[in-house]
């Protein structure tokens, strides 16, 4: 699977999240539930200071020997943190990321891409990885997947 290494500046993401993991039998329902709530409960529309119309699927706060447990978030990049505690706030650290671009049916191509990424020998940080949905086309979308890499 092809990728390019890009350097990102720190970003602020705001949304909703919940802890899950690859070994959690309810992982798909948990992550799907976050996406459902994000759009159907008006969370996306209520996030202030969005820098664009893109949506992020994020994986952060990895724990466990194999880094199989993490916090999943559905969020938007914002220019500044909102006041109060209505949202989960996550900072995407600056640094190098492997950037993958996938296109097609969103649920199929994203799952397949993560399976392939998991088999690659990347020098991952397991700090913050994320999907950036370029549009809202579920049948033929373009998704950029960023995987945090160790420096050097």
PDB file of C-alpha atoms in Angstrom:
ATOM      1  CA  UNK A   1       0.000   0.000   0.000  1.00  0.00           C
ATOM      2  CA  UNK A   2       1.517   3.301  -1.103  1.00  0.00           C
ATOM      3  CA  UNK A   3       1.952   6.300   1.166  1.00  0.00           C
ATOM      4  CA  UNK A   4       3.934   9.495   1.444  1.00  0.00           C
ATOM      5  CA  UNK A   5       5.544  10.923   4.566  1.00  0.00           C
ATOM      6  CA  UNK A   6       4.228  14.390   5.403  1.00  0.00           C
ATOM      7  CA  UNK A   7       4.990  16.740   8.276  1.00  0.00           C
ATOM      8  CA  UNK A   8       1.948  18.191   9.981  1.00  0.00           C
ATOM      9  CA  UNK A   9       1.664  21.172  12.274  1.00  0.00           C
ATOM     10  CA  UNK A  10      -0.235  20.671  15.521  1.00  0.00           C
ATOM     11  CA  UNK A  11      -4.004  20.669  15.036  1.00  0.00           C
ATOM     12  CA  UNK A  12      -6.897  20.955  17.467  1.00  0.00           C
ATOM     13  CA  UNK A  13      -9.807  18.561  16.996  1.00  0.00           C
ATOM     14  CA  UNK A  14     -13.156  18.795  18.766  1.00  0.00           C
ATOM     15  CA  UNK A  15     -15.921  16.198  18.845  1.00  0.00           C
ATOM     16  CA  UNK A  16     -17.048  13.153  20.822  1.00  0.00           C
ATOM     17  CA  UNK A  17     -15.177  10.036  21.857  1.00  0.00           C
ATOM     18  CA  UNK A  18     -15.211   6.747  23.675  1.00  0.00           C
ATOM     19  CA  UNK A  19     -12.600   4.163  24.655  1.00  0.00           C
ATOM     20  CA  UNK A  20     -12.618   0.864  22.739  1.00  0.00           C
ATOM     21  CA  UNK A  21     -10.102  -1.412  21.087  1.00  0.00           C
ATOM     22  CA  UNK A  22      -9.481  -3.929  18.356  1.00  0.00           C
ATOM     23  CA  UNK A  23     -10.204  -6.799  20.753  1.00  0.00           C
ATOM     24  CA  UNK A  24     -13.482  -5.273  21.941  1.00  0.00           C
ATOM     25  CA  UNK A  25     -16.382  -7.312  20.508  1.00  0.00           C
ATOM     26  CA  UNK A  26     -18.438  -4.086  20.464  1.00  0.00           C
ATOM     27  CA  UNK A  27     -15.794  -1.943  18.702  1.00  0.00           C
ATOM     28  CA  UNK A  28     -17.711  -1.547  15.431  1.00  0.00           C
ATOM     29  CA  UNK A  29     -20.928  -0.645  17.264  1.00  0.00           C
ATOM     30  CA  UNK A  30     -19.086   1.842  19.489  1.00  0.00           C
ATOM     31  CA  UNK A  31     -17.371   3.603  16.608  1.00  0.00           C
ATOM     32  CA  UNK A  32     -20.505   3.458  14.441  1.00  0.00           C
ATOM     33  CA  UNK A  33     -22.476   4.874  17.355  1.00  0.00           C
ATOM     34  CA  UNK A  34     -20.090   7.817  17.623  1.00  0.00           C
ATOM     35  CA  UNK A  35     -20.573   8.601  13.926  1.00  0.00           C
ATOM     36  CA  UNK A  36     -24.334   8.265  14.257  1.00  0.00           C
ATOM     37  CA  UNK A  37     -24.487  10.604  17.269  1.00  0.00           C
ATOM     38  CA  UNK A  38     -22.082  13.066  15.655  1.00  0.00           C
ATOM     39  CA  UNK A  39     -24.413  13.713  12.735  1.00  0.00           C
ATOM     40  CA  UNK A  40     -27.876  12.717  13.966  1.00  0.00           C
ATOM     41  CA  UNK A  41     -27.707  14.577  17.284  1.00  0.00           C
ATOM     42  CA  UNK A  42     -26.442  17.804  15.719  1.00  0.00           C
ATOM     43  CA  UNK A  43     -22.958  17.620  17.221  1.00  0.00           C
ATOM     44  CA  UNK A  44     -21.219  18.340  13.911  1.00  0.00           C
ATOM     45  CA  UNK A  45     -23.383  21.421  13.345  1.00  0.00           C
ATOM     46  CA  UNK A  46     -22.789  22.710  16.888  1.00  0.00           C
ATOM     47  CA  UNK A  47     -18.969  22.667  16.835  1.00  0.00           C
ATOM     48  CA  UNK A  48     -17.681  26.253  16.689  1.00  0.00           C
ATOM     49  CA  UNK A  49     -14.596  27.535  14.862  1.00  0.00           C
ATOM     50  CA  UNK A  50     -14.309  24.768  12.244  1.00  0.00           C
ATOM     51  CA  UNK A  51     -11.421  25.383   9.842  1.00  0.00           C
ATOM     52  CA  UNK A  52     -13.038  23.333   7.044  1.00  0.00           C
ATOM     53  CA  UNK A  53     -15.969  21.008   6.332  1.00  0.00           C
ATOM     54  CA  UNK A  54     -13.958  17.794   6.731  1.00  0.00           C
ATOM     55  CA  UNK A  55     -14.641  15.223   9.441  1.00  0.00           C
ATOM     56  CA  UNK A  56     -11.987  13.297  11.350  1.00  0.00           C
ATOM     57  CA  UNK A  57     -12.083   9.738  12.659  1.00  0.00           C
ATOM     58  CA  UNK A  58      -9.371   9.642  15.316  1.00  0.00           C
ATOM     59  CA  UNK A  59      -7.536   7.041  17.382  1.00  0.00           C
ATOM     60  CA  UNK A  60      -5.474   8.245  20.330  1.00  0.00           C
ATOM     61  CA  UNK A  61      -4.381   7.440  23.884  1.00  0.00           C
ATOM     62  CA  UNK A  62      -3.241   3.929  22.892  1.00  0.00           C
ATOM     63  CA  UNK A  63      -2.557   1.522  25.751  1.00  0.00           C
ATOM     64  CA  UNK A  64      -1.702  -2.147  26.119  1.00  0.00           C
ATOM     65  CA  UNK A  65       1.282  -4.191  25.072  1.00  0.00           C
ATOM     66  CA  UNK A  66       0.142  -4.314  21.448  1.00  0.00           C
ATOM     67  CA  UNK A  67      -1.476  -0.848  21.544  1.00  0.00           C
ATOM     68  CA  UNK A  68      -4.812  -2.509  20.846  1.00  0.00           C
ATOM     69  CA  UNK A  69      -6.833  -0.283  23.205  1.00  0.00           C
ATOM     70  CA  UNK A  70      -7.456   3.354  22.289  1.00  0.00           C
ATOM     71  CA  UNK A  71      -9.822   6.275  22.460  1.00  0.00           C
ATOM     72  CA  UNK A  72     -11.861   6.655  19.282  1.00  0.00           C
ATOM     73  CA  UNK A  73     -13.170  10.113  18.400  1.00  0.00           C
ATOM     74  CA  UNK A  74     -15.271  11.643  15.674  1.00  0.00           C
ATOM     75  CA  UNK A  75     -14.311  15.285  15.361  1.00  0.00           C
ATOM     76  CA  UNK A  76     -13.621  18.383  13.290  1.00  0.00           C
ATOM     77  CA  UNK A  77     -10.470  20.455  13.118  1.00  0.00           C
ATOM     78  CA  UNK A  78     -11.000  23.832  14.775  1.00  0.00           C
ATOM     79  CA  UNK A  79      -9.033  27.058  15.021  1.00  0.00           C
ATOM     80  CA  UNK A  80      -9.396  27.244  18.818  1.00  0.00           C
ATOM     81  CA  UNK A  81     -10.741  25.158  21.683  1.00  0.00           C
ATOM     82  CA  UNK A  82     -14.344  25.895  22.617  1.00  0.00           C
ATOM     83  CA  UNK A  83     -15.258  27.119  26.083  1.00  0.00           C
ATOM     84  CA  UNK A  84     -16.778  24.637  28.503  1.00  0.00           C
ATOM     85  CA  UNK A  85     -16.679  20.871  28.482  1.00  0.00           C
ATOM     86  CA  UNK A  86     -19.428  19.985  26.002  1.00  0.00           C
ATOM     87  CA  UNK A  87     -16.941  18.358  23.623  1.00  0.00           C
ATOM     88  CA  UNK A  88     -13.936  16.061  23.695  1.00  0.00           C
ATOM     89  CA  UNK A  89     -10.812  17.990  22.690  1.00  0.00           C
ATOM     90  CA  UNK A  90      -7.778  16.296  21.187  1.00  0.00           C
ATOM     91  CA  UNK A  91      -4.554  17.785  19.914  1.00  0.00           C
ATOM     92  CA  UNK A  92      -3.018  16.148  16.874  1.00  0.00           C
ATOM     93  CA  UNK A  93       0.723  16.421  17.528  1.00  0.00           C
ATOM     94  CA  UNK A  94       3.020  18.029  14.997  1.00  0.00           C
ATOM     95  CA  UNK A  95       5.487  15.739  13.303  1.00  0.00           C
ATOM     96  CA  UNK A  96       5.826  13.147  10.572  1.00  0.00           C
ATOM     97  CA  UNK A  97       2.871  11.051   9.428  1.00  0.00           C
ATOM     98  CA  UNK A  98       2.460   8.356   6.796  1.00  0.00           C
ATOM     99  CA  UNK A  99      -0.342   9.648   4.569  1.00  0.00           C
ATOM    100  CA  UNK A 100      -2.453   7.090   2.720  1.00  0.00           C
ATOM    101  CA  UNK A 101      -5.201   8.024   0.255  1.00  0.00           C
ATOM    102  CA  UNK A 102      -8.097   5.635  -0.292  1.00  0.00           C
ATOM    103  CA  UNK A 103     -11.176   6.057  -2.457  1.00  0.00           C
ATOM    104  CA  UNK A 104     -14.429   4.151  -2.708  1.00  0.00           C
ATOM    105  CA  UNK A 105     -17.201   2.928  -0.437  1.00  0.00           C
ATOM    106  CA  UNK A 106     -16.192   4.508   2.861  1.00  0.00           C
ATOM    107  CA  UNK A 107     -16.933   1.616   5.198  1.00  0.00           C
ATOM    108  CA  UNK A 108     -15.215  -0.904   2.938  1.00  0.00           C
ATOM    109  CA  UNK A 109     -12.073   0.979   1.895  1.00  0.00           C
ATOM    110  CA  UNK A 110     -11.287   2.375   5.352  1.00  0.00           C
ATOM    111  CA  UNK A 111     -11.534  -1.026   7.080  1.00  0.00           C
ATOM    112  CA  UNK A 112      -9.434  -2.647   4.346  1.00  0.00           C
ATOM    113  CA  UNK A 113      -6.818   0.123   4.554  1.00  0.00           C
ATOM    114  CA  UNK A 114      -6.428  -0.265   8.331  1.00  0.00           C
ATOM    115  CA  UNK A 115      -6.016  -4.034   7.922  1.00  0.00           C
ATOM    116  CA  UNK A 116      -3.199  -3.426   5.436  1.00  0.00           C
ATOM    117  CA  UNK A 117      -1.620  -0.653   7.526  1.00  0.00           C
ATOM    118  CA  UNK A 118      -1.627  -2.984  10.539  1.00  0.00           C
ATOM    119  CA  UNK A 119       0.471  -5.478   8.566  1.00  0.00           C
ATOM    120  CA  UNK A 120       3.060  -2.880   7.555  1.00  0.00           C
ATOM    121  CA  UNK A 121       6.312  -2.403   9.417  1.00  0.00           C
ATOM    122  CA  UNK A 122       5.907   1.320  10.065  1.00  0.00           C
ATOM    123  CA  UNK A 123       7.819   3.056  12.903  1.00  0.00           C
ATOM    124  CA  UNK A 124       4.531   4.169  14.513  1.00  0.00           C
ATOM    125  CA  UNK A 125       4.266   6.471  17.512  1.00  0.00           C
ATOM    126  CA  UNK A 126       0.844   5.116  18.577  1.00  0.00           C
ATOM    127  CA  UNK A 127       0.099   8.628  19.774  1.00  0.00           C
ATOM    128  CA  UNK A 128      -2.542   9.844  17.318  1.00  0.00           C
ATOM    129  CA  UNK A 129      -3.701   8.381  14.023  1.00  0.00           C
ATOM    130  CA  UNK A 130      -6.650   9.713  12.089  1.00  0.00           C
ATOM    131  CA  UNK A 131      -8.822   9.544   9.013  1.00  0.00           C
ATOM    132  CA  UNK A 132      -9.724  12.772   7.236  1.00  0.00           C
ATOM    133  CA  UNK A 133     -12.927  12.507   5.222  1.00  0.00           C
ATOM    134  CA  UNK A 134     -12.616  14.907   2.306  1.00  0.00           C
ATOM    135  CA  UNK A 135     -16.349  14.919   1.518  1.00  0.00           C
ATOM    136  CA  UNK A 136     -19.592  13.275   2.599  1.00  0.00           C
ATOM    137  CA  UNK A 137     -19.839  10.815  -0.307  1.00  0.00           C
ATOM    138  CA  UNK A 138     -20.289   7.455   1.423  1.00  0.00           C
ATOM    139  CA  UNK A 139     -20.368   5.439  -1.821  1.00  0.00           C
ATOM    140  CA  UNK A 140     -17.320   6.927  -3.528  1.00  0.00           C
ATOM    141  CA  UNK A 141     -15.509   9.063  -0.985  1.00  0.00           C
ATOM    142  CA  UNK A 142     -11.915  10.124  -0.691  1.00  0.00           C
ATOM    143  CA  UNK A 143     -10.293   9.536   2.679  1.00  0.00           C
ATOM    144  CA  UNK A 144      -6.807  10.520   3.797  1.00  0.00           C
ATOM    145  CA  UNK A 145      -5.427   8.317   6.554  1.00  0.00           C
ATOM    146  CA  UNK A 146      -2.594   9.689   8.691  1.00  0.00           C
ATOM    147  CA  UNK A 147      -0.454   7.382  10.833  1.00  0.00           C
ATOM    148  CA  UNK A 148       1.904   9.031  13.319  1.00  0.00           C
ATOM    149  CA  UNK A 149       5.558   8.132  12.752  1.00  0.00           C
ATOM    150  CA  UNK A 150       8.579   8.316  15.017  1.00  0.00           C
ATOM    151  CA  UNK A 151      11.072  11.070  14.187  1.00  0.00           C
ATOM    152  CA  UNK A 152      14.029  10.035  12.042  1.00  0.00           C
TER     153      UNK A 152
END
